[in-house]
PDB file of C-alpha atoms and ligand atoms in Angstrom:
ATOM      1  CA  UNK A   1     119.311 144.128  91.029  1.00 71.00           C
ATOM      2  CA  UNK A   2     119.247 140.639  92.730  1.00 77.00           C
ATOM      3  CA  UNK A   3     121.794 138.462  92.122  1.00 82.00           C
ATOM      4  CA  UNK A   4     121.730 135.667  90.237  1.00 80.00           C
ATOM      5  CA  UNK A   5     122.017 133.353  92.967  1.00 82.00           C
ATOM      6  CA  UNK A   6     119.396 134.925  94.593  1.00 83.00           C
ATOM      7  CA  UNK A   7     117.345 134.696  91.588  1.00 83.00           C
ATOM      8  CA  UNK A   8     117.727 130.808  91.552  1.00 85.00           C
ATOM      9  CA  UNK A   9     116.945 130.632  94.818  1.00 86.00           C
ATOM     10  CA  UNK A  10     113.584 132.116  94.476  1.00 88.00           C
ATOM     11  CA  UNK A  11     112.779 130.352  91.409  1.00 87.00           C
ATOM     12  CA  UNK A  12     113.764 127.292  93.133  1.00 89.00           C
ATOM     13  CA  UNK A  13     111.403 127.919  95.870  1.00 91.00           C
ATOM     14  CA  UNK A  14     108.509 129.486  93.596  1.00 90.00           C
ATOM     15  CA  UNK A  15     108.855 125.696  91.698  1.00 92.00           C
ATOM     16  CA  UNK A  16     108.644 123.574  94.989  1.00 95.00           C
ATOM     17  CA  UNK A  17     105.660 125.479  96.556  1.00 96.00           C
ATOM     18  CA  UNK A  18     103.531 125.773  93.328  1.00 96.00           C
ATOM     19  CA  UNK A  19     104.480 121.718  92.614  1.00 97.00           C
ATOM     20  CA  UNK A  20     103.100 121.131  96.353  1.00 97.00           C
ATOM     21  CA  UNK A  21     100.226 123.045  95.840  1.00 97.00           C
ATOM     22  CA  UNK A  22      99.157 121.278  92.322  1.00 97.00           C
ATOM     23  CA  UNK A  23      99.650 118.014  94.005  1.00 98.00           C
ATOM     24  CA  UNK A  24      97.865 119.088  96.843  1.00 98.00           C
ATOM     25  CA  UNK A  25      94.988 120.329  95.246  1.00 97.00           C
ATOM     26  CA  UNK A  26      94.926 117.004  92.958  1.00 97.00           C
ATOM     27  CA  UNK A  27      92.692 115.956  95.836  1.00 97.00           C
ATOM     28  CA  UNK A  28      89.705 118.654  95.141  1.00 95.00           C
ATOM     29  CA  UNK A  29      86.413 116.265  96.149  1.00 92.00           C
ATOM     30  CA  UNK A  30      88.175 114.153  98.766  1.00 93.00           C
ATOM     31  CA  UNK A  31      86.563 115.855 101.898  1.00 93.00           C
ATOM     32  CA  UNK A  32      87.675 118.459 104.000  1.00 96.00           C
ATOM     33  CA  UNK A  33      89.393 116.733 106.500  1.00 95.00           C
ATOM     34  CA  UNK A  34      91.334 114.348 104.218  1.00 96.00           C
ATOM     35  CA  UNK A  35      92.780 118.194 102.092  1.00 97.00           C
ATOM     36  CA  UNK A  36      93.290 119.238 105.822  1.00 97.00           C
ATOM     37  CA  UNK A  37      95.427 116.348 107.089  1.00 96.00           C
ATOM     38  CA  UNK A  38      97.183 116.624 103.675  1.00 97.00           C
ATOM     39  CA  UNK A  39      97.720 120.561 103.957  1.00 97.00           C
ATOM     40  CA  UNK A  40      99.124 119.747 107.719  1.00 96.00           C
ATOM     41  CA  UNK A  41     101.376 117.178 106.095  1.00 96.00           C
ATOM     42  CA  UNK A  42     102.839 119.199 103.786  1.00 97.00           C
ATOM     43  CA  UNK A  43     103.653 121.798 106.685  1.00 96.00           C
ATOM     44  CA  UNK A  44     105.436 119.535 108.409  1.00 95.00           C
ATOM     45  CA  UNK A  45     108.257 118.412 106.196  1.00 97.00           C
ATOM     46  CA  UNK A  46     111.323 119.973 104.985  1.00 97.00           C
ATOM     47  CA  UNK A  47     110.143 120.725 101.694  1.00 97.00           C
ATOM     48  CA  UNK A  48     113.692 122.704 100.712  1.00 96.00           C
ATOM     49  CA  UNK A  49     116.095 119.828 100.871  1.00 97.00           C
ATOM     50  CA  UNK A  50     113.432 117.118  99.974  1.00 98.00           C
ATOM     51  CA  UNK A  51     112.621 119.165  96.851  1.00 97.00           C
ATOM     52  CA  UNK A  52     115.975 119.063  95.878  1.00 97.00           C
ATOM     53  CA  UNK A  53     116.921 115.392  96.535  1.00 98.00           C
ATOM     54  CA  UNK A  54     113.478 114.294  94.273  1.00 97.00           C
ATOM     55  CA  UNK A  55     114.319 116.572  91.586  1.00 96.00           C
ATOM     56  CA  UNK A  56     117.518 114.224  91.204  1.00 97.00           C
ATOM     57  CA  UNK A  57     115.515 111.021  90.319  1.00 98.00           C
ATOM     58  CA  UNK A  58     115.208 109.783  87.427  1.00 97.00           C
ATOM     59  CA  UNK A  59     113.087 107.001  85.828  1.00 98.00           C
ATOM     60  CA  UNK A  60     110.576 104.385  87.363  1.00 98.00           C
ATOM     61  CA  UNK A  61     110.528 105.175  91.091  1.00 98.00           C
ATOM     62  CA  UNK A  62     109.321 102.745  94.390  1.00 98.00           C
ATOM     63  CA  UNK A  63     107.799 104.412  96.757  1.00 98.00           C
ATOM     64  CA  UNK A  64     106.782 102.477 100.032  1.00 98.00           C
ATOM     65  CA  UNK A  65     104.183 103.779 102.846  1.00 98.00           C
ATOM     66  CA  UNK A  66     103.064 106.347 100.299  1.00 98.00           C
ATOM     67  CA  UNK A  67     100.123 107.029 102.385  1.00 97.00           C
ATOM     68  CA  UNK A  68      97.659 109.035  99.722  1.00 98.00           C
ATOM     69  CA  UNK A  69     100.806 109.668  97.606  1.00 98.00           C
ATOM     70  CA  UNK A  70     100.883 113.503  98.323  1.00 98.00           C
ATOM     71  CA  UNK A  71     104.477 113.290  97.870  1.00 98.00           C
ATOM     72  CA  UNK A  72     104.212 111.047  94.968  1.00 98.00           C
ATOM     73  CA  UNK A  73     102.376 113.599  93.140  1.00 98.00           C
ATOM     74  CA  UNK A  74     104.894 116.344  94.542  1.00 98.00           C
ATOM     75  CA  UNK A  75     107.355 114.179  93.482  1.00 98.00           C
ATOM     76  CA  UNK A  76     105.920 114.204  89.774  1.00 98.00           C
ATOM     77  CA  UNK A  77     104.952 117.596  90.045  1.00 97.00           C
ATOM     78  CA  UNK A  78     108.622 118.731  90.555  1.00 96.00           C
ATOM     79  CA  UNK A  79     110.532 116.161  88.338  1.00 96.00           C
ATOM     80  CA  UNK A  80     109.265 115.261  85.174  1.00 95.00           C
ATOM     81  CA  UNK A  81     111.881 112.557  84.712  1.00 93.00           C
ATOM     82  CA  UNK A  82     110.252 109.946  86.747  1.00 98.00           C
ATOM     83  CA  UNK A  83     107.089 107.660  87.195  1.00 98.00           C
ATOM     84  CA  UNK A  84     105.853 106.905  90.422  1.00 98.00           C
ATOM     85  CA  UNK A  85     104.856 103.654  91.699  1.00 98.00           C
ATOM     86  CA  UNK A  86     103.751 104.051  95.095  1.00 97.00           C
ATOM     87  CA  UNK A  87     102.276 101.496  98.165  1.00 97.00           C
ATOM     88  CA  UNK A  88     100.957 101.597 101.104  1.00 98.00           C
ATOM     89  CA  UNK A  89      99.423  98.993 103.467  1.00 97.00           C
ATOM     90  CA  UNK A  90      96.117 101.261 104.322  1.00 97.00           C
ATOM     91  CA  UNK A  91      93.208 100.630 102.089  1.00 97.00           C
ATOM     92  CA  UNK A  92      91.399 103.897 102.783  1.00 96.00           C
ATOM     93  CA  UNK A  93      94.407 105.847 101.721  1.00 97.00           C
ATOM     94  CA  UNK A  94      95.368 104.198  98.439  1.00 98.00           C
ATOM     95  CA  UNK A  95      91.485 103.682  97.748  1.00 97.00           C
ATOM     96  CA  UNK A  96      91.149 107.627  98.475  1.00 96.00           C
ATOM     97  CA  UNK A  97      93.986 108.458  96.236  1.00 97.00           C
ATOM     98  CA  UNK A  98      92.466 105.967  93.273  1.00 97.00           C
ATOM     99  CA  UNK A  99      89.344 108.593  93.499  1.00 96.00           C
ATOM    100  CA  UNK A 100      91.791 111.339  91.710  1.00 96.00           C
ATOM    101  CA  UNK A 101      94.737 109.098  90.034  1.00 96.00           C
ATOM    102  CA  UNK A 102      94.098 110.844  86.348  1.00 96.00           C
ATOM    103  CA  UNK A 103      95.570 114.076  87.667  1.00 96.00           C
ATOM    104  CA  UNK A 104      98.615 112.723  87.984  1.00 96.00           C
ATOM    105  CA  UNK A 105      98.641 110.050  85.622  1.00 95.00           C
ATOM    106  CA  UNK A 106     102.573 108.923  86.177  1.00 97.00           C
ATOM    107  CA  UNK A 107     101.581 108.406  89.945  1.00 98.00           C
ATOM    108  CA  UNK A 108     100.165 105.038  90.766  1.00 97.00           C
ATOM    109  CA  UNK A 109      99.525 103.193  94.098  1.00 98.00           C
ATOM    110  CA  UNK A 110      98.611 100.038  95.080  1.00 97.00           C
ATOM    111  CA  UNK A 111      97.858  98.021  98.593  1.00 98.00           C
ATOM    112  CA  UNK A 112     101.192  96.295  99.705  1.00 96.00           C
ATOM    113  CA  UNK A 113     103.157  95.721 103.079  1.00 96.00           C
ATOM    114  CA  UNK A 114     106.332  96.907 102.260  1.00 95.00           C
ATOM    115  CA  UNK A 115     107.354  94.065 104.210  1.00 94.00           C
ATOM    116  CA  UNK A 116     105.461  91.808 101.174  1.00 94.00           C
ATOM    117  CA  UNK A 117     107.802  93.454  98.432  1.00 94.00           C
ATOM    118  CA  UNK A 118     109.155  91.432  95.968  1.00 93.00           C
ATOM    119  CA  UNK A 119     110.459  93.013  92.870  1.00 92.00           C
ATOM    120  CA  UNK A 120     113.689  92.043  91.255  1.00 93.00           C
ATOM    121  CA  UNK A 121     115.480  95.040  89.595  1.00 89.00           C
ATOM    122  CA  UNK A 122     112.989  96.745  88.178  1.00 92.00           C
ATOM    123  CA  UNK A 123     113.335 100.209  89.565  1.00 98.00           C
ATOM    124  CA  UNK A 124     115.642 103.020  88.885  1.00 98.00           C
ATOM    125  CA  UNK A 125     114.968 104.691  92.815  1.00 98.00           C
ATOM    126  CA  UNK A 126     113.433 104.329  96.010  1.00 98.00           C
ATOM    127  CA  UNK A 127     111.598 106.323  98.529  1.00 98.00           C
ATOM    128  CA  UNK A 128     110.703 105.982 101.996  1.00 98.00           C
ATOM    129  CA  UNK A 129     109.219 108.724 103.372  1.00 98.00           C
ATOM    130  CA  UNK A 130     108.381 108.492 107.293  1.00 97.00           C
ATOM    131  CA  UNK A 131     107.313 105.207 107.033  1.00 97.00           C
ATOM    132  CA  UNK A 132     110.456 103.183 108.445  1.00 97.00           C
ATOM    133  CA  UNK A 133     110.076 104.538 112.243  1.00 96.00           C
ATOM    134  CA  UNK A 134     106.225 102.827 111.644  1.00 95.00           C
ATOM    135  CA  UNK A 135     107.829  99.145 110.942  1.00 96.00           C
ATOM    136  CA  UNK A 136     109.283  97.604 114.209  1.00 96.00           C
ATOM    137  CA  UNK A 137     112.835  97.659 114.070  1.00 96.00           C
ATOM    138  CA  UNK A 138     113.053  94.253 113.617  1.00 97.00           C
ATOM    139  CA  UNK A 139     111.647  94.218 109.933  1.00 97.00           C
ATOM    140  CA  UNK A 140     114.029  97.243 108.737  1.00 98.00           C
ATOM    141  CA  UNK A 141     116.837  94.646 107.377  1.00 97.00           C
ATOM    142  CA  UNK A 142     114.167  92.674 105.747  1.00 97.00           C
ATOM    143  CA  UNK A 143     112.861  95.858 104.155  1.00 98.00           C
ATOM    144  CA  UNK A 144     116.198  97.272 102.918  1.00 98.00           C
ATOM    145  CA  UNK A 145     116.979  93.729 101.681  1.00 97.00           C
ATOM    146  CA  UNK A 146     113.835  93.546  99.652  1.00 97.00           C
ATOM    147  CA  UNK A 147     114.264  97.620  98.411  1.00 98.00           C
ATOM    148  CA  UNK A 148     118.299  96.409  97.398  1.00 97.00           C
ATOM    149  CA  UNK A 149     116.313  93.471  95.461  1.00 96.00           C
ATOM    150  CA  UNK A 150     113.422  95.885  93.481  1.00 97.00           C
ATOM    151  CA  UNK A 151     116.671  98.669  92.218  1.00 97.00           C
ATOM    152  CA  UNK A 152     119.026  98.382  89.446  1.00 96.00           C
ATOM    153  CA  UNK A 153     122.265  98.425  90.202  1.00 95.00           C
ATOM    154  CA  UNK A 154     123.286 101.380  90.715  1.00 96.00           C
ATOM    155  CA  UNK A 155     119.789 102.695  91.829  1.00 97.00           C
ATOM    156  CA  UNK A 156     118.977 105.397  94.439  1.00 98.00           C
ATOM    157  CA  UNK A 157     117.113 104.692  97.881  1.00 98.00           C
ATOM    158  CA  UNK A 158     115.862 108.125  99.944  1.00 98.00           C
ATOM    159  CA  UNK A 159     114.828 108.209 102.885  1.00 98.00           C
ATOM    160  CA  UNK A 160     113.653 110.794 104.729  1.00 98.00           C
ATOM    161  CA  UNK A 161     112.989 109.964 108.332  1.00 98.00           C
ATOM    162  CA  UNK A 162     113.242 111.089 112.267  1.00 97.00           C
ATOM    163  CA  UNK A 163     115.922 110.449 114.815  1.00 97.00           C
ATOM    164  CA  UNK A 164     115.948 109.428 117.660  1.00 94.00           C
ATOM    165  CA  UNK A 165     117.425 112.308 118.896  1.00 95.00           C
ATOM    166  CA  UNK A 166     117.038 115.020 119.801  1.00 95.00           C
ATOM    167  CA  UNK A 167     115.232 113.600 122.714  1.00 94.00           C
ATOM    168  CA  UNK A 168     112.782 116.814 122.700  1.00 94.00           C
ATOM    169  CA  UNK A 169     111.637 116.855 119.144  1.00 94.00           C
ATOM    170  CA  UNK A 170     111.461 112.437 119.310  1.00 93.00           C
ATOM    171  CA  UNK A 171     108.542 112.983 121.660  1.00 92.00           C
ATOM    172  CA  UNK A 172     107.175 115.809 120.038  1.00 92.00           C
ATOM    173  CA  UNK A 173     107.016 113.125 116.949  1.00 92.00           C
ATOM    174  CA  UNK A 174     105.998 110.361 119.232  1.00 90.00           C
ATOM    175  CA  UNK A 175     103.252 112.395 120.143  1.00 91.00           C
ATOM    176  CA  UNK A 176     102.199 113.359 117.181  1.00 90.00           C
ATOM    177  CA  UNK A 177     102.261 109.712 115.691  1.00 89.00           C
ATOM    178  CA  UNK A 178      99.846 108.707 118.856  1.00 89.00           C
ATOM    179  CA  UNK A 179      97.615 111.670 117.904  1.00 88.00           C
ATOM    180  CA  UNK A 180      97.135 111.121 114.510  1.00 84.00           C
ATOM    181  CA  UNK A 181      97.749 107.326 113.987  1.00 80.00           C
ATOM    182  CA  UNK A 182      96.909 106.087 117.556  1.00 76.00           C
ATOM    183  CA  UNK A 183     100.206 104.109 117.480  1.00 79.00           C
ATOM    184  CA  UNK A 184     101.335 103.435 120.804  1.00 80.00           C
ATOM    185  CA  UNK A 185     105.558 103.014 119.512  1.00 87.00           C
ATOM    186  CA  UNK A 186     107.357 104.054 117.334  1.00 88.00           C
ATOM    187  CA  UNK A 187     110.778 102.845 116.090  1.00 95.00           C
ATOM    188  CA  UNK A 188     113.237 105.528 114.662  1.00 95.00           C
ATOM    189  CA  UNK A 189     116.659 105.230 114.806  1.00 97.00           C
ATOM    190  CA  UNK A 190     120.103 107.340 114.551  1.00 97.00           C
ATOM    191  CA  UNK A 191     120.666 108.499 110.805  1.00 98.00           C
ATOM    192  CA  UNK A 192     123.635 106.877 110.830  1.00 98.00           C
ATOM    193  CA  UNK A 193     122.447 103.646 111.913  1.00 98.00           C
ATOM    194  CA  UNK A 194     120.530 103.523 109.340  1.00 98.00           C
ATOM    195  CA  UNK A 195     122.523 104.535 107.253  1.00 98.00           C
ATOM    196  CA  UNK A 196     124.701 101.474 108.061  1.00 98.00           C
ATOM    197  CA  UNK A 197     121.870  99.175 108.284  1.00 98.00           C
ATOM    198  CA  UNK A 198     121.218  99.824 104.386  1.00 98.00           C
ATOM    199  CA  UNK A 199     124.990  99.543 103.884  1.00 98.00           C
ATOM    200  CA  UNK A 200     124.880  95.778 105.285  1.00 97.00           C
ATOM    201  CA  UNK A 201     121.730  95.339 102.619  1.00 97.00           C
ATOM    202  CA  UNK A 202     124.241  96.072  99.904  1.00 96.00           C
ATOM    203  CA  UNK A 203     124.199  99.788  99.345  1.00 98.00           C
ATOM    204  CA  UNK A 204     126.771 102.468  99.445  1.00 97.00           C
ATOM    205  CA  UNK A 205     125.780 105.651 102.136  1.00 98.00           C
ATOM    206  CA  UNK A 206     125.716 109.005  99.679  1.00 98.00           C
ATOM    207  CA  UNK A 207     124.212 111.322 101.930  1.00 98.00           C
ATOM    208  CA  UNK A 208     123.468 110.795 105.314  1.00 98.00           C
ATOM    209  CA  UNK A 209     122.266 114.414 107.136  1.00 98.00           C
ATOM    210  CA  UNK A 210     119.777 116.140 109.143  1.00 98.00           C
ATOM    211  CA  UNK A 211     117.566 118.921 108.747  1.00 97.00           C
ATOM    212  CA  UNK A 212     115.523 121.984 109.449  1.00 93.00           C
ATOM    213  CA  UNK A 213     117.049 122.042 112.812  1.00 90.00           C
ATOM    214  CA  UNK A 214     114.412 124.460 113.637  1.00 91.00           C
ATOM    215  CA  UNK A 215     111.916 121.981 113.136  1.00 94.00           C
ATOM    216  CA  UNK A 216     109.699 120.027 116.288  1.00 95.00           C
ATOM    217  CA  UNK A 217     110.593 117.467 114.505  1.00 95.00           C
ATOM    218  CA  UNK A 218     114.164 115.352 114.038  1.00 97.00           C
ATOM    219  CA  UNK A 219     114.474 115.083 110.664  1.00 98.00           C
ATOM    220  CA  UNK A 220     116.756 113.679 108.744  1.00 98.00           C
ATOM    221  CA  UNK A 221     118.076 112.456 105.082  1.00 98.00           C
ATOM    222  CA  UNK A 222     119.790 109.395 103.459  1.00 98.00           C
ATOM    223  CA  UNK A 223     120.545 109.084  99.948  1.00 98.00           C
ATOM    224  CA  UNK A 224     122.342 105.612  99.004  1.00 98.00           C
ATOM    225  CA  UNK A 225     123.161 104.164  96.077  1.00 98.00           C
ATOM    226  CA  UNK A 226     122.892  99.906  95.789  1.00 96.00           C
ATOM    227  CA  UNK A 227     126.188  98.643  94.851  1.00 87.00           C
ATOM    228  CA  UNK A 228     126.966  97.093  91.545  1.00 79.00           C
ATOM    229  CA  UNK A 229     127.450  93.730  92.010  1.00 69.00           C
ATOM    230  CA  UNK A 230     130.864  92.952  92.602  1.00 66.00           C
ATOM    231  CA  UNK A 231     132.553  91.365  89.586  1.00 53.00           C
TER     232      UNK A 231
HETATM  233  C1  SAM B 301     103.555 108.988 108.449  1.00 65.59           C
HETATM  234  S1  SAM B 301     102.715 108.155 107.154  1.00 65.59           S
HETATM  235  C2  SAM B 301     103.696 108.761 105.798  1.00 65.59           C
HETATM  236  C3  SAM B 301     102.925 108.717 104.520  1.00 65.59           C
HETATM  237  C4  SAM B 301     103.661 109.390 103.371  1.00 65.59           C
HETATM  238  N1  SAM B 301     104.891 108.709 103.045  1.00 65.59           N
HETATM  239  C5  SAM B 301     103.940 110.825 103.686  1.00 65.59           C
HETATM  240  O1  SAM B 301     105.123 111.147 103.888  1.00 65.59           O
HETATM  241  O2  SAM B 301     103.012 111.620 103.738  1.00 65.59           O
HETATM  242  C6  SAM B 301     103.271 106.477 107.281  1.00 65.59           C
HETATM  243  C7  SAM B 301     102.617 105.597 106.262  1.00 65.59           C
HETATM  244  O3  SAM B 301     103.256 104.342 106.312  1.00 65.59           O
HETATM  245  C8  SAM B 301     102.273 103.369 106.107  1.00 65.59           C
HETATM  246  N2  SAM B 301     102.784 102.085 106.617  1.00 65.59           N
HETATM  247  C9  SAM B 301     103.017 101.738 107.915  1.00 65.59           C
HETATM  248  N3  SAM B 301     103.459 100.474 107.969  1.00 65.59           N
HETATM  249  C10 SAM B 301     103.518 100.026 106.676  1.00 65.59           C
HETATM  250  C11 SAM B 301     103.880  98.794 106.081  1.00 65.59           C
HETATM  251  N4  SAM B 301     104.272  97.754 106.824  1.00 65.59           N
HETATM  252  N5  SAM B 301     103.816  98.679 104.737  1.00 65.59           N
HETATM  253  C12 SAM B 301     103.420  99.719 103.978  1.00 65.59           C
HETATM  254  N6  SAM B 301     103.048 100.909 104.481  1.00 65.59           N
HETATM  255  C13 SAM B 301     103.097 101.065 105.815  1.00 65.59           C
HETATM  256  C14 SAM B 301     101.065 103.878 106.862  1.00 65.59           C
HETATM  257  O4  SAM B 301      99.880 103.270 106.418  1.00 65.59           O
HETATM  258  C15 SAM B 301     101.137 105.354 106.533  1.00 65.59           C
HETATM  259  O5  SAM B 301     100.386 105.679 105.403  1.00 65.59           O
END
């Protein structure tokens, strides 16, 4: 008989795929090659360890350079503790996911540069998924700034994004990023830099690791936490 570790693993794992799958087929009538570049998307992260850092949201959650909001849905798919406010700066994407918003009604996106945010406190957590290493490096204080400004105290930022090392799997990304979004740079940076960039926005560092070293790609994880304000 399996254990029942084992059993919770494969639970855990039956959960995240059939989540991705419900929010990937929310898209049904977009086109072929939009539920293709979605289904590619999809393949390409580390769905383990993302799974489990979403399913510890909770409540209204930013998400910035949502793209269609696949992951918004996943997110809501997997965790049914949060709403999902996502943005992105491409029209075609958020107009594309508009097309299909009622099938996951606690997703929403709108058209915003992240580097436009303004919200004062009004967020429990944060997400940025792959969309930092597409600002110029310059604007990444600016943006943690404004994401410290939009969260609670206390509030979560993720961020799942790639290194700039290993120096192998960067160019495999660059690559990829100058196939599919015909941007000739990209701007990643160490984890941990990162990590302390947020810290000098006002948040504490929870988590700070990569992942799926098997990967072509370097990913890797931050979870911080913005700082109560000091009394
Ligand atoms: C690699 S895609 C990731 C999309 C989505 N987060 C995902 O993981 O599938 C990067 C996204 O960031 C968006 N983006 C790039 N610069 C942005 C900016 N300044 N403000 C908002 N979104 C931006 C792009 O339009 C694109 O949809």
């Amino acid at each position: 008989m399996p254990s029942p570790e084992r059993t919770c693993v494969r639970f855990a794992r039956v959960h995240r795929l059939h989540a991705a799958y419900r929010a990937w087929s929310s898209y049904r009538g977009a086109g072929l090659r939009t539920r293709a570049f979605l289904a590619g998307r999809l393949a390409a992260l580390p769905l383990r360890p993302l799974a489990r850092e979403l399913g510890e949201l909770h409540g209204r959650v930013l998400s910035v350079g949502s793209g269609h909001g696949l992951n918004e849905r996943w997110l809501a798919e997997l965790n049914p503790a949060v709403t999902v406010d996502g943005s992105d700066v491409n029209a075609e994407r958020v107009a594309m996911a508009a097309l299909s918003e009622d099938r996951q009604p606690r997703v929403r996106l709108r058209l915003l540069d992240v580097r436009d945010l303004d919200e004062r406190e009004a967020f429990d957590a944060a997400v940025a998924i792959d969309v930092l290493h597409h600002v110029p490096s310059g604007d990444h204080e600016l943006i943690a700034r404004a994401l410290a400004q939009a969260l609670n105290p206390g509030g979560i930022v993720l961020v799942k994004d790639i290194a700039h090392t290993p120096r192998w799997q960067h160019a495999f990304n660059s690559l990829h990023d100058r196939l599919l979004s015909a941007e000739p740079e990209t701007f990643s940076r160490e984890p941990e830099q990162m990590a302390a960039l947020f810290e000098g926005a006002g948040f504490r560092t929870e988590r700070c690791y990569r992942v799926a070293p098997l990967s072509p790609y370097p990913h890797f994880i931050l979870r911080l936490r913005r700082a109560p304000p000091s009394a």
